[in-house]
PDB file of C-alpha atoms in Angstrom:
ATOM      1  CA  GLY A   1       2.945 -38.990  59.828  1.00 84.00           C
ATOM      2  CA  ILE A   2       3.596 -36.505  56.953  1.00 89.00           C
ATOM      3  CA  GLN A   3       3.713 -32.650  57.808  1.00 93.00           C
ATOM      4  CA  VAL A   4       3.009 -29.670  55.321  1.00 97.00           C
ATOM      5  CA  GLU A   5       3.968 -26.083  56.770  1.00 98.00           C
ATOM      6  CA  GLN A   6       2.713 -22.853  55.160  1.00 98.00           C
ATOM      7  CA  SER A   7       4.310 -19.556  55.337  1.00 98.00           C
ATOM      8  CA  PRO A   8       3.439 -16.544  56.361  1.00 98.00           C
ATOM      9  CA  PRO A   9       0.472 -17.300  58.030  1.00 97.00           C
ATOM     10  CA  ASP A  10      -0.799 -14.172  57.287  1.00 97.00           C
ATOM     11  CA  LEU A  11      -0.396 -11.559  54.726  1.00 97.00           C
ATOM     12  CA  ILE A  12      -1.553  -7.799  54.604  1.00 97.00           C
ATOM     13  CA  LEU A  13      -0.610  -5.940  51.173  1.00 96.00           C
ATOM     14  CA  GLN A  14      -1.848  -3.225  48.833  1.00 97.00           C
ATOM     15  CA  GLU A  15      -3.664  -3.835  45.727  1.00 97.00           C
ATOM     16  CA  GLY A  16      -0.667  -3.985  42.727  1.00 97.00           C
ATOM     17  CA  ALA A  17       2.186  -5.550  45.234  1.00 97.00           C
ATOM     18  CA  ASN A  18       3.048  -9.394  44.383  1.00 97.00           C
ATOM     19  CA  SER A  19       3.226 -12.203  46.892  1.00 96.00           C
ATOM     20  CA  THR A  20       5.185 -15.425  47.633  1.00 97.00           C
ATOM     21  CA  LEU A  21       3.500 -18.242  49.755  1.00 98.00           C
ATOM     22  CA  ARG A  22       5.609 -21.107  50.669  1.00 98.00           C
ATOM     23  CA  CYS A  23       4.526 -24.567  51.693  1.00 98.00           C
ATOM     24  CA  ASN A  24       7.340 -27.172  53.076  1.00 98.00           C
ATOM     25  CA  PHE A  25       6.440 -30.693  53.180  1.00 96.00           C
ATOM     26  CA  SER A  26       8.073 -33.542  55.442  1.00 94.00           C
ATOM     27  CA  ASP A  27       8.447 -36.925  53.041  1.00 92.00           C
ATOM     28  CA  SER A  28       8.316 -37.804  49.390  1.00 89.00           C
ATOM     29  CA  VAL A  29       4.735 -36.987  48.059  1.00 88.00           C
ATOM     30  CA  ASN A  30       2.772 -38.163  44.692  1.00 85.00           C
ATOM     31  CA  ASN A  31       1.031 -34.887  44.205  1.00 89.00           C
ATOM     32  CA  LEU A  32       0.844 -31.221  45.833  1.00 94.00           C
ATOM     33  CA  GLN A  33      -1.928 -28.841  44.819  1.00 95.00           C
ATOM     34  CA  TRP A  34      -2.540 -25.152  45.555  1.00 97.00           C
ATOM     35  CA  PHE A  35      -6.133 -23.788  46.086  1.00 96.00           C
ATOM     36  CA  HIS A  36      -8.068 -20.572  47.181  1.00 96.00           C
ATOM     37  CA  GLN A  37     -10.654 -20.655  49.690  1.00 94.00           C
ATOM     38  CA  ASN A  38     -12.822 -17.373  48.714  1.00 89.00           C
ATOM     39  CA  PRO A  39     -14.826 -15.614  51.952  1.00 86.00           C
ATOM     40  CA  TRP A  40     -17.735 -17.886  51.143  1.00 85.00           C
ATOM     41  CA  GLY A  41     -15.546 -21.009  51.623  1.00 88.00           C
ATOM     42  CA  GLN A  42     -15.336 -22.429  48.312  1.00 88.00           C
ATOM     43  CA  LEU A  43     -12.391 -24.521  47.607  1.00 90.00           C
ATOM     44  CA  ILE A  44     -10.762 -23.410  44.107  1.00 90.00           C
ATOM     45  CA  ASN A  45      -8.462 -25.396  42.854  1.00 90.00           C
ATOM     46  CA  LEU A  46      -5.231 -23.283  41.535  1.00 94.00           C
ATOM     47  CA  PHE A  47      -2.905 -25.404  40.491  1.00 94.00           C
ATOM     48  CA  TYR A  48      -2.317 -29.081  40.335  1.00 92.00           C
ATOM     49  CA  ILE A  49       1.636 -29.146  40.408  1.00 94.00           C
ATOM     50  CA  PRO A  50       3.786 -32.250  42.074  1.00 91.00           C
ATOM     51  CA  SER A  51       6.793 -31.237  40.337  1.00 93.00           C
ATOM     52  CA  GLY A  52       8.240 -28.064  38.192  1.00 96.00           C
ATOM     53  CA  THR A  53       6.688 -24.722  37.266  1.00 97.00           C
ATOM     54  CA  LYS A  54       3.259 -23.665  36.415  1.00 96.00           C
ATOM     55  CA  GLN A  55       1.502 -20.616  35.216  1.00 97.00           C
ATOM     56  CA  ASN A  56      -2.199 -19.527  35.188  1.00 95.00           C
ATOM     57  CA  GLY A  57      -2.442 -15.541  34.058  1.00 97.00           C
ATOM     58  CA  ARG A  58      -1.169 -13.660  37.452  1.00 97.00           C
ATOM     59  CA  LEU A  59      -0.678 -16.851  39.257  1.00 98.00           C
ATOM     60  CA  SER A  60       2.326 -19.542  38.869  1.00 98.00           C
ATOM     61  CA  ALA A  61       3.771 -22.181  40.897  1.00 98.00           C
ATOM     62  CA  THR A  62       7.006 -23.798  41.458  1.00 98.00           C
ATOM     63  CA  THR A  63       7.398 -27.315  43.037  1.00 97.00           C
ATOM     64  CA  VAL A  64      10.791 -28.769  43.899  1.00 97.00           C
ATOM     65  CA  ALA A  65      10.412 -32.061  44.790  1.00 93.00           C
ATOM     66  CA  THR A  66      13.705 -32.958  45.931  1.00 94.00           C
ATOM     67  CA  GLU A  67      14.040 -29.827  48.183  1.00 96.00           C
ATOM     68  CA  ARG A  68      10.040 -30.813  49.437  1.00 96.00           C
ATOM     69  CA  TYR A  69       9.105 -27.276  49.177  1.00 98.00           C
ATOM     70  CA  SER A  70       6.638 -25.386  46.636  1.00 98.00           C
ATOM     71  CA  LEU A  71       6.216 -21.623  45.812  1.00 98.00           C
ATOM     72  CA  LEU A  72       2.638 -19.767  44.877  1.00 98.00           C
ATOM     73  CA  TYR A  73       3.062 -16.413  43.146  1.00 98.00           C
ATOM     74  CA  ILE A  74       0.554 -13.848  43.059  1.00 98.00           C
ATOM     75  CA  SER A  75       1.662 -10.940  41.000  1.00 97.00           C
ATOM     76  CA  SER A  76      -0.133  -7.577  40.602  1.00 97.00           C
ATOM     77  CA  SER A  77      -2.621  -8.293  43.631  1.00 97.00           C
ATOM     78  CA  GLN A  78      -5.946  -7.502  43.275  1.00 96.00           C
ATOM     79  CA  THR A  79      -8.789  -7.475  46.212  1.00 95.00           C
ATOM     80  CA  THR A  80     -10.647 -10.350  44.718  1.00 94.00           C
ATOM     81  CA  ASP A  81      -7.305 -12.425  45.877  1.00 96.00           C
ATOM     82  CA  SER A  82      -7.901 -12.310  49.760  1.00 95.00           C
ATOM     83  CA  GLY A  83      -8.919 -15.509  51.182  1.00 95.00           C
ATOM     84  CA  VAL A  84      -7.085 -18.357  52.104  1.00 96.00           C
ATOM     85  CA  TYR A  85      -4.840 -20.223  50.448  1.00 98.00           C
ATOM     86  CA  PHE A  86      -3.847 -23.519  50.981  1.00 97.00           C
ATOM     87  CA  CYS A  87      -1.139 -26.230  49.910  1.00 97.00           C
ATOM     88  CA  ALA A  88      -2.770 -29.744  50.296  1.00 96.00           C
ATOM     89  CA  VAL A  89      -0.217 -33.223  49.425  1.00 94.00           C
ATOM     90  CA  GLU A  90      -0.652 -36.534  48.872  1.00 89.00           C
ATOM     91  CA  ARG A  91       1.281 -38.954  50.586  1.00 80.00           C
ATOM     92  CA  LEU A  92       3.588 -41.356  48.812  1.00 75.00           C
ATOM     93  CA  ASP A  93       2.206 -44.344  50.582  1.00 76.00           C
ATOM     94  CA  SER A  94      -1.658 -43.175  50.097  1.00 71.00           C
ATOM     95  CA  ASN A  95      -3.377 -42.758  46.829  1.00 62.00           C
ATOM     96  CA  TYR A  96      -6.450 -41.588  48.664  1.00 72.00           C
ATOM     97  CA  GLN A  97      -5.798 -38.646  50.802  1.00 83.00           C
ATOM     98  CA  LEU A  98      -4.304 -35.051  50.700  1.00 90.00           C
ATOM     99  CA  ILE A  99      -3.161 -33.543  53.895  1.00 93.00           C
ATOM    100  CA  TRP A 100      -3.262 -30.082  54.275  1.00 96.00           C
ATOM    101  CA  GLY A 101      -1.237 -27.006  55.541  1.00 97.00           C
ATOM    102  CA  ALA A 102      -2.696 -24.938  57.742  1.00 96.00           C
ATOM    103  CA  GLY A 103      -3.363 -22.276  55.110  1.00 97.00           C
ATOM    104  CA  THR A 104      -1.796 -18.492  54.437  1.00 97.00           C
ATOM    105  CA  LYS A 105      -4.635 -16.066  55.002  1.00 96.00           C
ATOM    106  CA  LEU A 106      -4.048 -13.095  52.404  1.00 97.00           C
ATOM    107  CA  ILE A 107      -5.527  -9.619  52.637  1.00 96.00           C
ATOM    108  CA  ILE A 108      -5.670  -7.179  49.565  1.00 96.00           C
ATOM    109  CA  LYS A 109      -6.283  -3.873  50.673  1.00 96.00           C
ATOM    110  CA  PRO A 110      -7.549  -1.286  47.658  1.00 95.00           C
TER     111      PRO A 110
ATOM    112  CA  GLU B   1     -14.821 -26.893  32.269  1.00 77.00           C
ATOM    113  CA  PRO B   2     -16.676 -30.292  34.736  1.00 81.00           C
ATOM    114  CA  GLU B   3     -17.644 -29.511  38.050  1.00 90.00           C
ATOM    115  CA  VAL B   4     -18.680 -31.461  41.547  1.00 94.00           C
ATOM    116  CA  THR B   5     -21.693 -30.611  42.554  1.00 95.00           C
ATOM    117  CA  GLN B   6     -22.809 -30.695  46.364  1.00 97.00           C
ATOM    118  CA  THR B   7     -26.263 -30.229  47.808  1.00 96.00           C
ATOM    119  CA  PRO B   8     -27.578 -28.291  50.024  1.00 96.00           C
ATOM    120  CA  SER B   9     -25.324 -25.474  50.087  1.00 95.00           C
ATOM    121  CA  HIS B  10     -26.239 -24.820  53.673  1.00 96.00           C
ATOM    122  CA  GLN B  11     -28.033 -27.462  55.978  1.00 97.00           C
ATOM    123  CA  VAL B  12     -28.983 -26.559  59.621  1.00 98.00           C
ATOM    124  CA  THR B  13     -30.152 -29.108  61.680  1.00 98.00           C
ATOM    125  CA  GLN B  14     -31.311 -30.256  65.274  1.00 98.00           C
ATOM    126  CA  MET B  15     -28.620 -31.784  67.512  1.00 98.00           C
ATOM    127  CA  GLY B  16     -29.299 -35.702  67.603  1.00 98.00           C
ATOM    128  CA  GLN B  17     -30.973 -35.490  63.810  1.00 98.00           C
ATOM    129  CA  GLU B  18     -29.692 -37.154  60.735  1.00 98.00           C
ATOM    130  CA  VAL B  19     -28.526 -35.286  57.894  1.00 98.00           C
ATOM    131  CA  ILE B  20     -27.319 -36.691  54.719  1.00 97.00           C
ATOM    132  CA  LEU B  21     -25.319 -34.352  52.127  1.00 98.00           C
ATOM    133  CA  ARG B  22     -25.163 -35.411  48.734  1.00 97.00           C
ATOM    134  CA  CYS B  23     -22.972 -35.173  45.976  1.00 97.00           C
ATOM    135  CA  VAL B  24     -22.726 -35.295  42.117  1.00 97.00           C
ATOM    136  CA  PRO B  25     -19.103 -36.385  41.400  1.00 95.00           C
ATOM    137  CA  ILE B  26     -17.408 -35.392  37.637  1.00 92.00           C
ATOM    138  CA  SER B  27     -19.124 -38.458  35.396  1.00 89.00           C
ATOM    139  CA  ASN B  28     -15.817 -39.968  34.462  1.00 86.00           C
ATOM    140  CA  HIS B  29     -14.072 -39.975  37.715  1.00 90.00           C
ATOM    141  CA  LEU B  30     -13.896 -43.165  39.746  1.00 88.00           C
ATOM    142  CA  TYR B  31     -12.878 -42.248  43.474  1.00 91.00           C
ATOM    143  CA  PHE B  32     -14.854 -39.972  45.503  1.00 94.00           C
ATOM    144  CA  TYR B  33     -14.044 -38.340  49.077  1.00 95.00           C
ATOM    145  CA  TRP B  34     -15.582 -36.210  51.747  1.00 97.00           C
ATOM    146  CA  TYR B  35     -13.318 -33.862  53.568  1.00 97.00           C
ATOM    147  CA  ARG B  36     -14.322 -31.384  56.237  1.00 97.00           C
ATOM    148  CA  GLN B  37     -13.192 -28.215  57.308  1.00 96.00           C
ATOM    149  CA  ILE B  38     -14.435 -26.697  61.006  1.00 96.00           C
ATOM    150  CA  LEU B  39     -14.497 -23.026  61.132  1.00 91.00           C
ATOM    151  CA  GLY B  40     -10.963 -21.752  60.786  1.00 87.00           C
ATOM    152  CA  GLN B  41      -8.885 -24.879  60.742  1.00 90.00           C
ATOM    153  CA  LYS B  42      -7.665 -27.197  58.607  1.00 92.00           C
ATOM    154  CA  VAL B  43      -9.108 -29.262  55.967  1.00 95.00           C
ATOM    155  CA  GLU B  44      -9.375 -32.873  57.140  1.00 95.00           C
ATOM    156  CA  PHE B  45      -9.528 -35.955  55.159  1.00 94.00           C
ATOM    157  CA  LEU B  46     -12.823 -38.391  56.363  1.00 96.00           C
ATOM    158  CA  VAL B  47     -13.165 -40.929  53.670  1.00 96.00           C
ATOM    159  CA  SER B  48     -12.250 -42.188  49.868  1.00 94.00           C
ATOM    160  CA  PHE B  49     -14.700 -44.459  48.048  1.00 94.00           C
ATOM    161  CA  TYR B  50     -13.573 -46.870  45.340  1.00 91.00           C
ATOM    162  CA  ASN B  51     -15.621 -49.387  43.700  1.00 88.00           C
ATOM    163  CA  ASN B  52     -18.641 -49.251  45.599  1.00 89.00           C
ATOM    164  CA  GLU B  53     -16.796 -49.737  48.772  1.00 93.00           C
ATOM    165  CA  ILE B  54     -14.674 -47.494  51.015  1.00 94.00           C
ATOM    166  CA  SER B  55     -10.605 -47.607  50.262  1.00 91.00           C
ATOM    167  CA  GLU B  56      -9.461 -45.427  53.294  1.00 91.00           C
ATOM    168  CA  LYS B  57     -10.663 -43.825  55.972  1.00 93.00           C
ATOM    169  CA  SER B  58      -9.809 -41.478  58.997  1.00 93.00           C
ATOM    170  CA  GLU B  59     -10.085 -41.665  62.821  1.00 94.00           C
ATOM    171  CA  ILE B  60     -12.493 -38.784  61.978  1.00 95.00           C
ATOM    172  CA  PHE B  61     -14.864 -41.534  60.364  1.00 96.00           C
ATOM    173  CA  ASP B  62     -16.391 -43.483  62.994  1.00 95.00           C
ATOM    174  CA  ASP B  63     -19.635 -45.404  63.189  1.00 95.00           C
ATOM    175  CA  GLN B  64     -21.231 -42.328  62.799  1.00 97.00           C
ATOM    176  CA  PHE B  65     -20.650 -41.443  59.430  1.00 98.00           C
ATOM    177  CA  SER B  66     -21.387 -43.456  56.187  1.00 97.00           C
ATOM    178  CA  VAL B  67     -20.802 -43.186  52.619  1.00 97.00           C
ATOM    179  CA  GLU B  68     -22.908 -44.511  49.559  1.00 95.00           C
ATOM    180  CA  ARG B  69     -23.226 -44.510  45.821  1.00 92.00           C
ATOM    181  CA  PRO B  70     -27.187 -45.001  45.583  1.00 86.00           C
ATOM    182  CA  ASP B  71     -27.116 -44.765  41.414  1.00 87.00           C
ATOM    183  CA  GLY B  72     -24.527 -43.662  38.836  1.00 78.00           C
ATOM    184  CA  SER B  73     -24.086 -40.109  39.663  1.00 87.00           C
ATOM    185  CA  ASN B  74     -24.710 -39.186  43.331  1.00 93.00           C
ATOM    186  CA  PHE B  75     -22.155 -39.797  46.444  1.00 96.00           C
ATOM    187  CA  THR B  76     -23.289 -39.256  49.806  1.00 97.00           C
ATOM    188  CA  LEU B  77     -22.308 -39.015  53.267  1.00 98.00           C
ATOM    189  CA  LYS B  78     -24.808 -39.427  55.871  1.00 98.00           C
ATOM    190  CA  ILE B  79     -24.450 -38.237  59.625  1.00 98.00           C
ATOM    191  CA  ARG B  80     -26.513 -39.998  62.274  1.00 97.00           C
ATOM    192  CA  SER B  81     -27.268 -38.461  65.486  1.00 97.00           C
ATOM    193  CA  THR B  82     -25.221 -35.054  64.703  1.00 98.00           C
ATOM    194  CA  LYS B  83     -23.359 -33.347  67.734  1.00 97.00           C
ATOM    195  CA  LEU B  84     -22.877 -29.561  67.734  1.00 97.00           C
ATOM    196  CA  GLU B  85     -19.116 -30.425  66.780  1.00 96.00           C
ATOM    197  CA  ASP B  86     -20.187 -31.907  63.349  1.00 97.00           C
ATOM    198  CA  SER B  87     -20.600 -27.951  62.557  1.00 98.00           C
ATOM    199  CA  ALA B  88     -18.617 -27.836  59.672  1.00 97.00           C
ATOM    200  CA  MET B  89     -18.002 -26.990  55.990  1.00 97.00           C
ATOM    201  CA  TYR B  90     -18.378 -30.706  54.539  1.00 98.00           C
ATOM    202  CA  PHE B  91     -16.269 -31.007  50.713  1.00 97.00           C
ATOM    203  CA  CYS B  92     -16.738 -33.898  48.157  1.00 97.00           C
ATOM    204  CA  ALA B  93     -14.078 -34.358  45.624  1.00 95.00           C
ATOM    205  CA  SER B  94     -13.572 -36.944  43.032  1.00 93.00           C
ATOM    206  CA  SER B  95     -10.660 -37.526  40.985  1.00 90.00           C
ATOM    207  CA  VAL B  96      -9.409 -40.295  37.760  1.00 84.00           C
ATOM    208  CA  PRO B  97      -7.129 -43.445  38.802  1.00 71.00           C
ATOM    209  CA  GLY B  98      -3.950 -42.039  39.828  1.00 68.00           C
ATOM    210  CA  GLN B  99      -5.224 -38.740  40.447  1.00 64.00           C
ATOM    211  CA  ILE B 100      -3.136 -37.707  37.467  1.00 69.00           C
ATOM    212  CA  TYR B 101      -4.815 -34.495  37.217  1.00 75.00           C
ATOM    213  CA  GLY B 102      -5.650 -34.267  40.841  1.00 83.00           C
ATOM    214  CA  TYR B 103      -8.740 -33.858  42.838  1.00 88.00           C
ATOM    215  CA  THR B 104     -11.501 -32.096  41.981  1.00 91.00           C
ATOM    216  CA  PHE B 105     -13.396 -30.465  44.694  1.00 93.00           C
ATOM    217  CA  GLY B 106     -17.073 -29.507  45.239  1.00 95.00           C
ATOM    218  CA  SER B 107     -18.310 -25.900  46.265  1.00 93.00           C
ATOM    219  CA  GLY B 108     -19.119 -27.821  49.887  1.00 96.00           C
ATOM    220  CA  THR B 109     -21.792 -28.088  52.295  1.00 97.00           C
ATOM    221  CA  ARG B 110     -22.136 -25.664  55.376  1.00 96.00           C
ATOM    222  CA  LEU B 111     -23.386 -27.790  57.903  1.00 98.00           C
ATOM    223  CA  THR B 112     -24.570 -26.136  61.256  1.00 98.00           C
ATOM    224  CA  VAL B 113     -25.672 -28.426  63.906  1.00 98.00           C
ATOM    225  CA  VAL B 114     -27.755 -26.119  66.889  1.00 97.00           C
TER     226      VAL B 114
END
C-alpha cells in the first residue's frame, strides 16, 4: 500500500521562528490534506492541496504531485502553533479513505 | 463555516458494554466516514458510508463495529462488547462527491474503556 512519511518527527523552536514540514508519499494520489492536531486532540483542517501552492495567513503549503511530496511552511511561529501536524493522502484507486503519516510534533517555546 | 459535530466529546464505558458514538455531518455532504486514533499513534481509517451502505472498510472494522444513518442528519458508530484496546479518539468526517474540497473532520469523541 501507499506509504506516507513525514519529517522531522519532532521539532522544537522558539517563538518567532520559521519552519518547514515535509510529507513524502510513495504513489500517485487524488488528494492531500494537512491537519493540525491541537493539545485537546481536535483535528483542524489546514489545507486541501492535491497540487500547487496555497497560503492562509502565516501558513502556506506546496504540493509537487509529480515528485510525490508536499511541504508545509509556518512563519513567525506562535505558541498556539504547537501540536502535531499530519499529512494525509487519498489513494488514486480509492475515493473513500485517507492514509495518514505519523505526524510532526511541533513545540513552540515562548 | 459548516462543521461536523460529534457527541459526546468524551465517554467512559466499562469493558463489555456497548457504546454509540454520534455524528452530524455537514448537511450537503453525501459521504461519511469514521476514523480512530489510539493515543500517540497514527489516525486510522475505519469505514466509509454512502447512499445508506458501507462503501469501504478496513480490517479494523470487524463484526464488533457497525454504522448507521438512522435519520437524515445523524451518522452513528456502534461498538459492541467494548475492549480495553478500543480506547481511542474516534473521528467522524464527511465530504462531497469526489471529495473536491477534501474531508471535513469533527472534533472527535475520546472513548475510554475501563
